[in-house]
Amino acid sequence: MNKSKKRISQAMIFIILFGIVSLFSDMTHEGASSIRGAYMSLLGASAGAIGFVSGLGELIGYSMRYVFGKLTDKTKRYWLMTIAGYVLDVLAVPALALVGEHGWIAACGLLIIQRMGKAIKKPAKDTIMSFAASQEGLGKSFGIQEVLDQIGAFLGPVLLYVVMLFKTEGSTFEIYSRCFAVLAVPGAITILLLLITKYKFPNPENFEPEEKKFTPFKVKKEFIFYIAGISLFAFGFIDYSIIIMHVSKTYTNISAQFTETSSLVNSGTLPLLYAGAMLVDAVAALVFGLMYDKKGVKALAWSTVISAPFAILVFGTKSTSALLLGIALWGVGMGAQESILKAAVTKMVPKSSRATGYGVFECSFGVFWFLGSWLLGVLYDISIPAMITVSVVSQLAAIPLYIASDKLANRN
């Protein structure tokens, strides 16, 4: 009994420590996300180009997870894959400070490199987390990690806001470049904490008992319905790069000086919008993660109902209050996605082939995120009402598939 208690306690320590690693990692790349769309627009990229590259980055970042998931299951080198991916991920962000004033193509290349880093690390990282989460409750564990993630995702944009506040000299391009350079600090802390976590927990797979025999990855019906549902959700969920580009064009002049305070939403406050969304994301992750432990995939259906209308509020009005509510609903969708989606895969796929299961899930998610981001970015330039319609309808169409998956899972 004492051994069991100690083991569960160690599992939770691991979850929290790994969550703190994610906190600093998210400070780095989510800080960048808060201004990247406006930055790329400033460098000369169109809405279609931003949508295409954002989607392509997600496509590479997600589709390659299948390859690295299979590799992780085959080699069982969980830490090696995790560390290699993190290094690539956090180095690509501060490198954005080095692109020239018209270097949007170079910035796009760095975005894709950063997403490749995520592709390498994610199947291994999520699998490691699932071992400890199996001891503490899947929804709760992934929810706790997402809360810590999103604290970092909140602090990153706030850090950039502070940099903008005190470093107002220079052009808008120079101020943005300085922001990306500052993100090298949380990036370095990420790698240091990751190495400490590996030293303390060299074999996290020991948290979950070994299966009596190897169980190869098998696609079950409930998994197929689940994949179809999350793919529709990904297709309709507008990338934040397009949102922030729209805000920078509609609510503020990105070439204006940061000292202007003519409205609540201006160039200097752009990072704070993302920071607010990440706070909502953190709360939603924990709430819907706990709901998942009680209600299963139905929790994802509820979160989708709440978040789906965000596009109407963000793109369909020019009201600041509607914009803020829309971004908050976007945060609800992101939070539920991050906690429930990973928890559900853990439940549907056996330990011995779980990295492959994560790879399949994330590959499909990424393909449809790419196609959706590309289409929605093009539609933004052609017809904003059409873009809004595609976004909302696609997300709501996922709900019957979630329910069907849940029913099949409960029947087995």
GROMACS .gro file of C-alpha atoms in nm:
model
  412
    1MET     CA    1   0.000   0.000   0.000
    2ASN     CA    2   0.280   0.245   0.092
    3LYS     CA    3   0.461   0.152  -0.228
    4SER     CA    4   0.149   0.224  -0.430
    5LYS     CA    5   0.105   0.562  -0.262
    6LYS     CA    6   0.469   0.650  -0.322
    7ARG     CA    7   0.445   0.548  -0.688
    8ILE     CA    8   0.131   0.757  -0.746
    9SER     CA    9   0.300   1.051  -0.572
   10GLN     CA   10   0.604   1.016  -0.799
   11ALA     CA   11   0.376   1.003  -1.103
   12MET     CA   12   0.216   1.334  -1.004
   13ILE     CA   13   0.558   1.492  -0.939
   14PHE     CA   14   0.659   1.385  -1.289
   15ILE     CA   15   0.339   1.528  -1.441
   16ILE     CA   16   0.395   1.864  -1.269
   17LEU     CA   17   0.768   1.876  -1.351
   18PHE     CA   18   0.703   1.792  -1.715
   19GLY     CA   19   0.426   2.052  -1.710
   20ILE     CA   20   0.677   2.317  -1.598
   21VAL     CA   21   0.900   2.219  -1.891
   22SER     CA   22   0.598   2.275  -2.115
   23LEU     CA   23   0.535   2.609  -1.940
   24PHE     CA   24   0.870   2.752  -2.050
   25SER     CA   25   0.843   2.589  -2.392
   26ASP     CA   26   0.503   2.753  -2.442
   27MET     CA   27   0.642   3.087  -2.323
   28THR     CA   28   0.880   3.058  -2.617
   29HIS     CA   29   0.666   2.950  -2.909
   30GLU     CA   30   0.329   3.087  -2.796
   31GLY     CA   31   0.493   3.421  -2.725
   32ALA     CA   32   0.600   3.412  -3.089
   33SER     CA   33   0.250   3.308  -3.200
   34SER     CA   34   0.101   3.619  -3.038
   35ILE     CA   35   0.270   3.848  -3.292
   36ARG     CA   36   0.377   3.613  -3.573
   37GLY     CA   37   0.074   3.678  -3.798
   38ALA     CA   38   0.112   4.056  -3.769
   39TYR     CA   39   0.491   4.019  -3.814
   40MET     CA   40   0.455   3.815  -4.133
   41SER     CA   41   0.199   4.062  -4.267
   42LEU     CA   42   0.446   4.343  -4.190
   43LEU     CA   43   0.716   4.150  -4.381
   44GLY     CA   44   0.492   4.136  -4.689
   45ALA     CA   45   0.298   3.807  -4.665
   46SER     CA   46  -0.066   3.802  -4.781
   47ALA     CA   47  -0.355   3.641  -4.588
   48GLY     CA   48  -0.350   3.348  -4.830
   49ALA     CA   49   0.026   3.304  -4.782
   50ILE     CA   50  -0.005   3.322  -4.403
   51GLY     CA   51  -0.290   3.069  -4.406
   52PHE     CA   52  -0.099   2.838  -4.642
   53VAL     CA   53   0.227   2.848  -4.447
   54SER     CA   54   0.053   2.816  -4.109
   55GLY     CA   55  -0.137   2.517  -4.243
   56LEU     CA   56   0.172   2.369  -4.409
   57GLY     CA   57   0.361   2.401  -4.082
   58GLU     CA   58   0.082   2.217  -3.904
   59LEU     CA   59   0.069   1.955  -4.183
   60ILE     CA   60   0.441   1.882  -4.149
   61GLY     CA   61   0.427   1.908  -3.771
   62TYR     CA   62   0.137   1.665  -3.746
   63SER     CA   63   0.181   1.428  -4.042
   64MET     CA   64   0.543   1.352  -3.953
   65ARG     CA   65   0.427   1.254  -3.605
   66TYR     CA   66   0.307   0.926  -3.753
   67VAL     CA   67   0.662   0.853  -3.873
   68PHE     CA   68   0.823   0.956  -3.544
   69GLY     CA   69   0.550   0.780  -3.346
   70LYS     CA   70   0.631   0.452  -3.524
   71LEU     CA   71   1.002   0.515  -3.470
   72THR     CA   72   0.946   0.583  -3.100
   73ASP     CA   73   0.745   0.263  -3.053
   74LYS     CA   74   1.013   0.065  -3.236
   75THR     CA   75   1.316   0.206  -3.053
   76LYS     CA   76   1.155   0.292  -2.715
   77ARG     CA   77   1.397   0.589  -2.705
   78TYR     CA   78   1.137   0.819  -2.552
   79TRP     CA   79   1.377   1.070  -2.399
   80LEU     CA   80   1.605   1.096  -2.703
   81MET     CA   81   1.313   1.183  -2.932
   82THR     CA   82   1.166   1.424  -2.678
   83ILE     CA   83   1.490   1.616  -2.620
   84ALA     CA   84   1.583   1.634  -2.991
   85GLY     CA   85   1.240   1.774  -3.075
   86TYR     CA   86   1.246   2.030  -2.796
   87VAL     CA   87   1.588   2.161  -2.901
   88LEU     CA   88   1.474   2.215  -3.261
   89ASP     CA   89   1.144   2.365  -3.143
   90VAL     CA   90   1.283   2.632  -2.910
   91LEU     CA   91   1.583   2.730  -3.127
   92ALA     CA   92   1.372   2.815  -3.434
   93VAL     CA   93   1.172   3.083  -3.249
   94PRO     CA   94   1.445   3.333  -3.147
   95ALA     CA   95   1.599   3.282  -3.492
   96LEU     CA   96   1.305   3.485  -3.627
   97ALA     CA   97   1.491   3.790  -3.493
   98LEU     CA   98   1.750   3.735  -3.766
   99VAL     CA   99   1.526   3.761  -4.075
  100GLY     CA  100   1.544   4.081  -4.281
  101GLU     CA  101   1.274   4.344  -4.322
  102HIS     CA  102   1.131   4.165  -4.626
  103GLY     CA  103   1.226   3.819  -4.509
  104TRP     CA  104   0.880   3.663  -4.482
  105ILE     CA  105   0.997   3.358  -4.679
  106ALA     CA  106   1.279   3.300  -4.429
  107ALA     CA  107   1.029   3.345  -4.145
  108CYS     CA  108   0.806   3.082  -4.308
  109GLY     CA  109   1.102   2.844  -4.324
  110LEU     CA  110   1.171   2.888  -3.952
  111LEU     CA  111   0.804   2.828  -3.876
  112ILE     CA  112   0.823   2.496  -4.060
  113ILE     CA  113   1.147   2.401  -3.877
  114GLN     CA  114   0.979   2.476  -3.544
  115ARG     CA  115   0.684   2.256  -3.640
  116MET     CA  116   0.923   1.975  -3.737
  117GLY     CA  117   1.067   1.994  -3.387
  118LYS     CA  118   0.717   1.947  -3.248
  119ALA     CA  119   0.667   1.651  -3.482
  120ILE     CA  120   0.975   1.479  -3.342
  121LYS     CA  121   0.894   1.538  -2.976
  122LYS     CA  122   0.516   1.510  -2.951
  123PRO     CA  123   0.448   1.134  -2.989
  124ALA     CA  124   0.729   1.053  -2.743
  125LYS     CA  125   0.632   1.332  -2.503
  126ASP     CA  126   0.262   1.242  -2.501
  127THR     CA  127   0.345   0.874  -2.457
  128ILE     CA  128   0.572   0.950  -2.161
  129MET     CA  129   0.295   1.163  -2.010
  130SER     CA  130   0.037   0.889  -2.067
  131PHE     CA  131   0.241   0.644  -1.855
  132ALA     CA  132   0.217   0.873  -1.552
  133ALA     CA  133  -0.138   0.985  -1.638
  134SER     CA  134  -0.260   0.624  -1.625
  135GLN     CA  135  -0.190   0.638  -1.250
  136GLU     CA  136  -0.359   0.970  -1.177
  137GLY     CA  137  -0.660   0.996  -1.411
  138LEU     CA  138  -0.621   1.070  -1.782
  139GLY     CA  139  -0.837   1.381  -1.813
  140LYS     CA  140  -0.709   1.530  -1.486
  141SER     CA  141  -0.342   1.463  -1.571
  142PHE     CA  142  -0.352   1.603  -1.923
  143GLY     CA  143  -0.565   1.889  -1.790
  144ILE     CA  144  -0.301   1.977  -1.528
  145GLN     CA  145  -0.030   1.968  -1.790
  146GLU     CA  146  -0.236   2.191  -2.019
  147VAL     CA  147  -0.294   2.440  -1.734
  148LEU     CA  148   0.083   2.468  -1.685
  149ASP     CA  149   0.126   2.485  -2.065
  150GLN     CA  150  -0.114   2.774  -2.086
  151ILE     CA  151   0.036   2.963  -1.793
  152GLY     CA  152   0.346   2.969  -2.013
  153ALA     CA  153   0.136   3.059  -2.316
  154PHE     CA  154   0.000   3.351  -2.111
  155LEU     CA  155   0.339   3.465  -1.977
  156GLY     CA  156   0.507   3.457  -2.321
  157PRO     CA  157   0.282   3.723  -2.480
  158VAL     CA  158   0.289   3.926  -2.156
  159LEU     CA  159   0.669   3.919  -2.168
  160LEU     CA  160   0.657   4.055  -2.523
  161TYR     CA  161   0.408   4.322  -2.416
  162VAL     CA  162   0.655   4.437  -2.149
  163VAL     CA  163   0.938   4.441  -2.404
  164MET     CA  164   0.722   4.653  -2.637
  165LEU     CA  165   0.625   4.882  -2.351
  166PHE     CA  166   0.981   4.967  -2.250
  167LYS     CA  167   1.151   4.939  -2.590
  168THR     CA  168   0.952   5.181  -2.804
  169GLU     CA  169   1.244   5.326  -2.999
  170GLY     CA  170   1.304   5.196  -3.347
  171SER     CA  171   1.073   5.079  -3.624
  172THR     CA  172   0.792   4.830  -3.575
  173PHE     CA  173   1.010   4.567  -3.744
  174GLU     CA  174   1.297   4.631  -3.501
  175ILE     CA  175   1.064   4.608  -3.201
  176TYR     CA  176   0.923   4.276  -3.323
  177SER     CA  177   1.275   4.143  -3.390
  178ARG     CA  178   1.378   4.236  -3.036
  179CYS     CA  179   1.077   4.046  -2.901
  180PHE     CA  180   1.178   3.726  -3.081
  181ALA     CA  181   1.536   3.760  -2.952
  182VAL     CA  182   1.414   3.787  -2.590
  183LEU     CA  183   1.235   3.452  -2.631
  184ALA     CA  184   1.576   3.280  -2.636
  185VAL     CA  185   1.573   3.307  -2.252
  186PRO     CA  186   1.268   3.085  -2.181
  187GLY     CA  187   1.390   2.859  -2.463
  188ALA     CA  188   1.719   2.795  -2.280
  189ILE     CA  189   1.535   2.735  -1.950
  190THR     CA  190   1.316   2.477  -2.128
  191ILE     CA  191   1.614   2.264  -2.229
  192LEU     CA  192   1.775   2.290  -1.884
  193LEU     CA  193   1.458   2.178  -1.703
  194LEU     CA  194   1.402   1.898  -1.954
  195LEU     CA  195   1.747   1.756  -1.881
  196ILE     CA  196   1.677   1.779  -1.505
  197THR     CA  197   1.347   1.592  -1.552
  198LYS     CA  198   1.522   1.319  -1.751
  199TYR     CA  199   1.786   1.285  -1.478
  200LYS     CA  200   1.520   1.247  -1.207
  201PHE     CA  201   1.292   1.015  -1.411
  202PRO     CA  202   1.510   0.819  -1.656
  203ASN     CA  203   1.246   0.546  -1.707
  204PRO     CA  204   0.895   0.699  -1.700
  205GLU     CA  205   0.751   0.391  -1.874
  206ASN     CA  206   0.775   0.217  -1.535
  207PHE     CA  207   0.477   0.422  -1.410
  208GLU     CA  208   0.239   0.204  -1.613
  209PRO     CA  209   0.247  -0.176  -1.569
  210GLU     CA  210   0.375  -0.371  -1.868
  211GLU     CA  211   0.122  -0.561  -2.077
  212LYS     CA  212   0.137  -0.938  -2.054
  213LYS     CA  213   0.189  -0.957  -2.428
  214PHE     CA  214   0.263  -0.715  -2.710
  215THR     CA  215  -0.054  -0.563  -2.858
  216PRO     CA  216  -0.003  -0.429  -3.212
  217PHE     CA  217  -0.177  -0.107  -3.310
  218LYS     CA  218  -0.525  -0.181  -3.439
  219VAL     CA  219  -0.773   0.074  -3.569
  220LYS     CA  220  -1.103   0.024  -3.388
  221LYS     CA  221  -1.437   0.163  -3.503
  222GLU     CA  222  -1.459   0.412  -3.218
  223PHE     CA  223  -1.109   0.535  -3.309
  224ILE     CA  224  -1.217   0.587  -3.673
  225PHE     CA  225  -1.521   0.793  -3.569
  226TYR     CA  226  -1.303   0.986  -3.326
  227ILE     CA  227  -1.039   1.061  -3.592
  228ALA     CA  228  -1.311   1.173  -3.837
  229GLY     CA  229  -1.457   1.406  -3.573
  230ILE     CA  230  -1.132   1.571  -3.473
  231SER     CA  231  -1.037   1.607  -3.841
  232LEU     CA  232  -1.354   1.807  -3.911
  233PHE     CA  233  -1.286   2.013  -3.601
  234ALA     CA  234  -0.928   2.083  -3.718
  235PHE     CA  235  -1.049   2.176  -4.066
  236GLY     CA  236  -1.281   2.446  -3.932
  237PHE     CA  237  -1.069   2.577  -3.645
  238ILE     CA  238  -0.911   2.899  -3.777
  239ASP     CA  239  -0.540   2.938  -3.705
  240TYR     CA  240  -0.455   3.223  -3.469
  241SER     CA  241  -0.214   3.371  -3.726
  242ILE     CA  242  -0.514   3.460  -3.943
  243ILE     CA  243  -0.705   3.596  -3.642
  244ILE     CA  244  -0.423   3.828  -3.533
  245MET     CA  245  -0.359   3.938  -3.891
  246HIS     CA  246  -0.730   4.032  -3.918
  247VAL     CA  247  -0.717   4.218  -3.586
  248SER     CA  248  -0.402   4.409  -3.684
  249LYS     CA  249  -0.568   4.521  -4.008
  250THR     CA  250  -0.914   4.594  -3.870
  251TYR     CA  251  -0.852   4.738  -3.525
  252THR     CA  252  -0.511   4.899  -3.550
  253ASN     CA  253  -0.254   5.022  -3.795
  254ILE     CA  254   0.051   4.796  -3.754
  255SER     CA  255   0.279   5.074  -3.874
  256ALA     CA  256   0.158   5.304  -3.596
  257GLN     CA  257   0.383   5.385  -3.301
  258PHE     CA  258   0.335   5.168  -2.993
  259THR     CA  259   0.273   5.475  -2.783
  260GLU     CA  260  -0.065   5.535  -2.948
  261THR     CA  261  -0.356   5.449  -2.719
  262SER     CA  262  -0.652   5.553  -2.935
  263SER     CA  263  -0.834   5.226  -2.876
  264LEU     CA  264  -0.838   4.925  -2.648
  265VAL     CA  265  -0.692   4.712  -2.927
  266ASN     CA  266  -0.373   4.859  -3.072
  267SER     CA  267  -0.035   4.735  -3.192
  268GLY     CA  268   0.114   4.728  -2.843
  269THR     CA  269  -0.171   4.522  -2.695
  270LEU     CA  270  -0.176   4.250  -2.965
  271PRO     CA  271   0.025   4.006  -2.747
  272LEU     CA  272  -0.221   4.058  -2.460
  273LEU     CA  273  -0.510   3.931  -2.674
  274TYR     CA  274  -0.329   3.601  -2.716
  275ALA     CA  275  -0.233   3.598  -2.348
  276GLY     CA  276  -0.602   3.630  -2.257
  277ALA     CA  277  -0.693   3.346  -2.492
  278MET     CA  278  -0.430   3.128  -2.327
  279LEU     CA  279  -0.571   3.196  -1.980
  280VAL     CA  280  -0.914   3.084  -2.101
  281ASP     CA  281  -0.742   2.784  -2.263
  282ALA     CA  282  -0.587   2.688  -1.927
  283VAL     CA  283  -0.916   2.699  -1.737
  284ALA     CA  284  -1.103   2.517  -2.017
  285ALA     CA  285  -0.837   2.244  -2.028
  286LEU     CA  286  -0.879   2.160  -1.661
  287VAL     CA  287  -1.259   2.190  -1.661
  288PHE     CA  288  -1.310   1.976  -1.970
  289GLY     CA  289  -1.030   1.737  -1.869
  290LEU     CA  290  -1.212   1.663  -1.542
  291MET     CA  291  -1.540   1.640  -1.735
  292TYR     CA  292  -1.378   1.384  -1.967
  293ASP     CA  293  -1.295   1.157  -1.671
  294LYS     CA  294  -1.669   1.153  -1.590
  295LYS     CA  295  -1.840   1.188  -1.929
  296GLY     CA  296  -1.586   1.059  -2.182
  297VAL     CA  297  -1.573   1.205  -2.534
  298LYS     CA  298  -1.911   1.375  -2.477
  299ALA     CA  299  -1.713   1.647  -2.299
  300LEU     CA  300  -1.554   1.731  -2.635
  301ALA     CA  301  -1.900   1.770  -2.790
  302TRP     CA  302  -1.995   2.026  -2.524
  303SER     CA  303  -1.673   2.223  -2.568
  304THR     CA  304  -1.728   2.234  -2.945
  305VAL     CA  305  -2.082   2.371  -2.905
  306ILE     CA  306  -1.941   2.650  -2.688
  307SER     CA  307  -1.639   2.739  -2.902
  308ALA     CA  308  -1.767   2.696  -3.260
  309PRO     CA  309  -1.924   3.048  -3.291
  310PHE     CA  310  -1.591   3.225  -3.228
  311ALA     CA  311  -1.544   3.302  -3.601
  312ILE     CA  312  -1.875   3.493  -3.613
  313LEU     CA  313  -1.766   3.717  -3.327
  314VAL     CA  314  -1.407   3.772  -3.441
  315PHE     CA  315  -1.460   3.817  -3.816
  316GLY     CA  316  -1.830   3.905  -3.847
  317THR     CA  317  -1.832   4.222  -3.639
  318LYS     CA  318  -1.616   4.527  -3.573
  319SER     CA  319  -1.706   4.541  -3.205
  320THR     CA  320  -1.419   4.525  -2.957
  321SER     CA  321  -1.635   4.343  -2.699
  322ALA     CA  322  -1.743   4.085  -2.961
  323LEU     CA  323  -1.378   4.041  -3.063
  324LEU     CA  324  -1.270   3.976  -2.704
  325LEU     CA  325  -1.553   3.725  -2.650
  326GLY     CA  326  -1.470   3.553  -2.979
  327ILE     CA  327  -1.103   3.515  -2.886
  328ALA     CA  328  -1.209   3.378  -2.545
  329LEU     CA  329  -1.429   3.115  -2.718
  330TRP     CA  330  -1.133   3.031  -2.943
  331GLY     CA  331  -0.938   2.968  -2.621
  332VAL     CA  332  -1.210   2.731  -2.497
  333GLY     CA  333  -1.175   2.525  -2.816
  334MET     CA  334  -0.798   2.512  -2.784
  335GLY     CA  335  -0.806   2.412  -2.417
  336ALA     CA  336  -1.052   2.129  -2.462
  337GLN     CA  337  -0.862   2.012  -2.769
  338GLU     CA  338  -0.530   1.990  -2.585
  339SER     CA  339  -0.655   1.803  -2.278
  340ILE     CA  340  -0.933   1.574  -2.408
  341LEU     CA  341  -0.788   1.477  -2.745
  342LYS     CA  342  -0.472   1.328  -2.592
  343ALA     CA  343  -0.657   1.167  -2.302
  344ALA     CA  344  -0.897   0.991  -2.542
  345VAL     CA  345  -0.612   0.843  -2.748
  346THR     CA  346  -0.452   0.705  -2.431
  347LYS     CA  347  -0.774   0.523  -2.350
  348MET     CA  348  -0.823   0.382  -2.701
  349VAL     CA  349  -0.467   0.260  -2.773
  350PRO     CA  350  -0.263   0.000  -2.575
  351LYS     CA  351   0.066   0.099  -2.410
  352SER     CA  352   0.295  -0.097  -2.644
  353SER     CA  353   0.175   0.086  -2.957
  354ARG     CA  354   0.058   0.416  -2.809
  355ALA     CA  355   0.315   0.639  -2.981
  356THR     CA  356   0.189   0.500  -3.313
  357GLY     CA  357  -0.169   0.575  -3.206
  358TYR     CA  358  -0.072   0.933  -3.123
  359GLY     CA  359   0.107   0.955  -3.458
  360VAL     CA  360  -0.201   0.838  -3.653
  361PHE     CA  361  -0.430   1.074  -3.464
  362GLU     CA  362  -0.201   1.375  -3.501
  363CYS     CA  363  -0.122   1.302  -3.867
  364SER     CA  364  -0.492   1.314  -3.957
  365PHE     CA  365  -0.543   1.621  -3.739
  366GLY     CA  366  -0.254   1.798  -3.913
  367VAL     CA  367  -0.360   1.715  -4.269
  368PHE     CA  368  -0.705   1.862  -4.209
  369TRP     CA  369  -0.565   2.160  -4.015
  370PHE     CA  370  -0.346   2.233  -4.319
  371LEU     CA  371  -0.631   2.202  -4.569
  372GLY     CA  372  -0.861   2.410  -4.350
  373SER     CA  373  -0.602   2.682  -4.281
  374TRP     CA  374  -0.522   2.710  -4.649
  375LEU     CA  375  -0.886   2.724  -4.760
  376LEU     CA  376  -0.991   2.961  -4.481
  377GLY     CA  377  -0.695   3.191  -4.554
  378VAL     CA  378  -0.791   3.205  -4.923
  379LEU     CA  379  -1.158   3.262  -4.834
  380TYR     CA  380  -1.057   3.552  -4.609
  381ASP     CA  381  -0.930   3.737  -4.919
  382ILE     CA  382  -1.241   3.642  -5.121
  383SER     CA  383  -1.539   3.632  -4.885
  384ILE     CA  384  -1.524   3.662  -4.506
  385PRO     CA  385  -1.889   3.542  -4.464
  386ALA     CA  386  -1.802   3.225  -4.660
  387MET     CA  387  -1.497   3.170  -4.437
  388ILE     CA  388  -1.709   3.208  -4.124
  389THR     CA  389  -1.970   2.963  -4.256
  390VAL     CA  390  -1.714   2.695  -4.343
  391SER     CA  391  -1.548   2.732  -4.003
  392VAL     CA  392  -1.865   2.705  -3.791
  393VAL     CA  393  -2.035   2.429  -3.996
  394SER     CA  394  -1.722   2.212  -4.005
  395GLN     CA  395  -1.674   2.227  -3.627
  396LEU     CA  396  -2.040   2.153  -3.550
  397ALA     CA  397  -2.038   1.862  -3.797
  398ALA     CA  398  -1.778   1.692  -3.573
  399ILE     CA  399  -2.021   1.658  -3.282
  400PRO     CA  400  -2.226   1.357  -3.413
  401LEU     CA  401  -1.898   1.173  -3.477
  402TYR     CA  402  -1.779   1.235  -3.121
  403ILE     CA  403  -2.106   1.098  -2.987
  404ALA     CA  404  -2.088   0.791  -3.213
  405SER     CA  405  -1.731   0.723  -3.097
  406ASP     CA  406  -1.836   0.754  -2.734
  407LYS     CA  407  -2.126   0.511  -2.779
  408LEU     CA  408  -1.904   0.251  -2.948
  409ALA     CA  409  -1.638   0.286  -2.677
  410ASN     CA  410  -1.895   0.232  -2.402
  411ARG     CA  411  -2.042  -0.068  -2.582
  412ASN     CA  412  -1.706  -0.251  -2.594
   0.00000   0.00000   0.00000
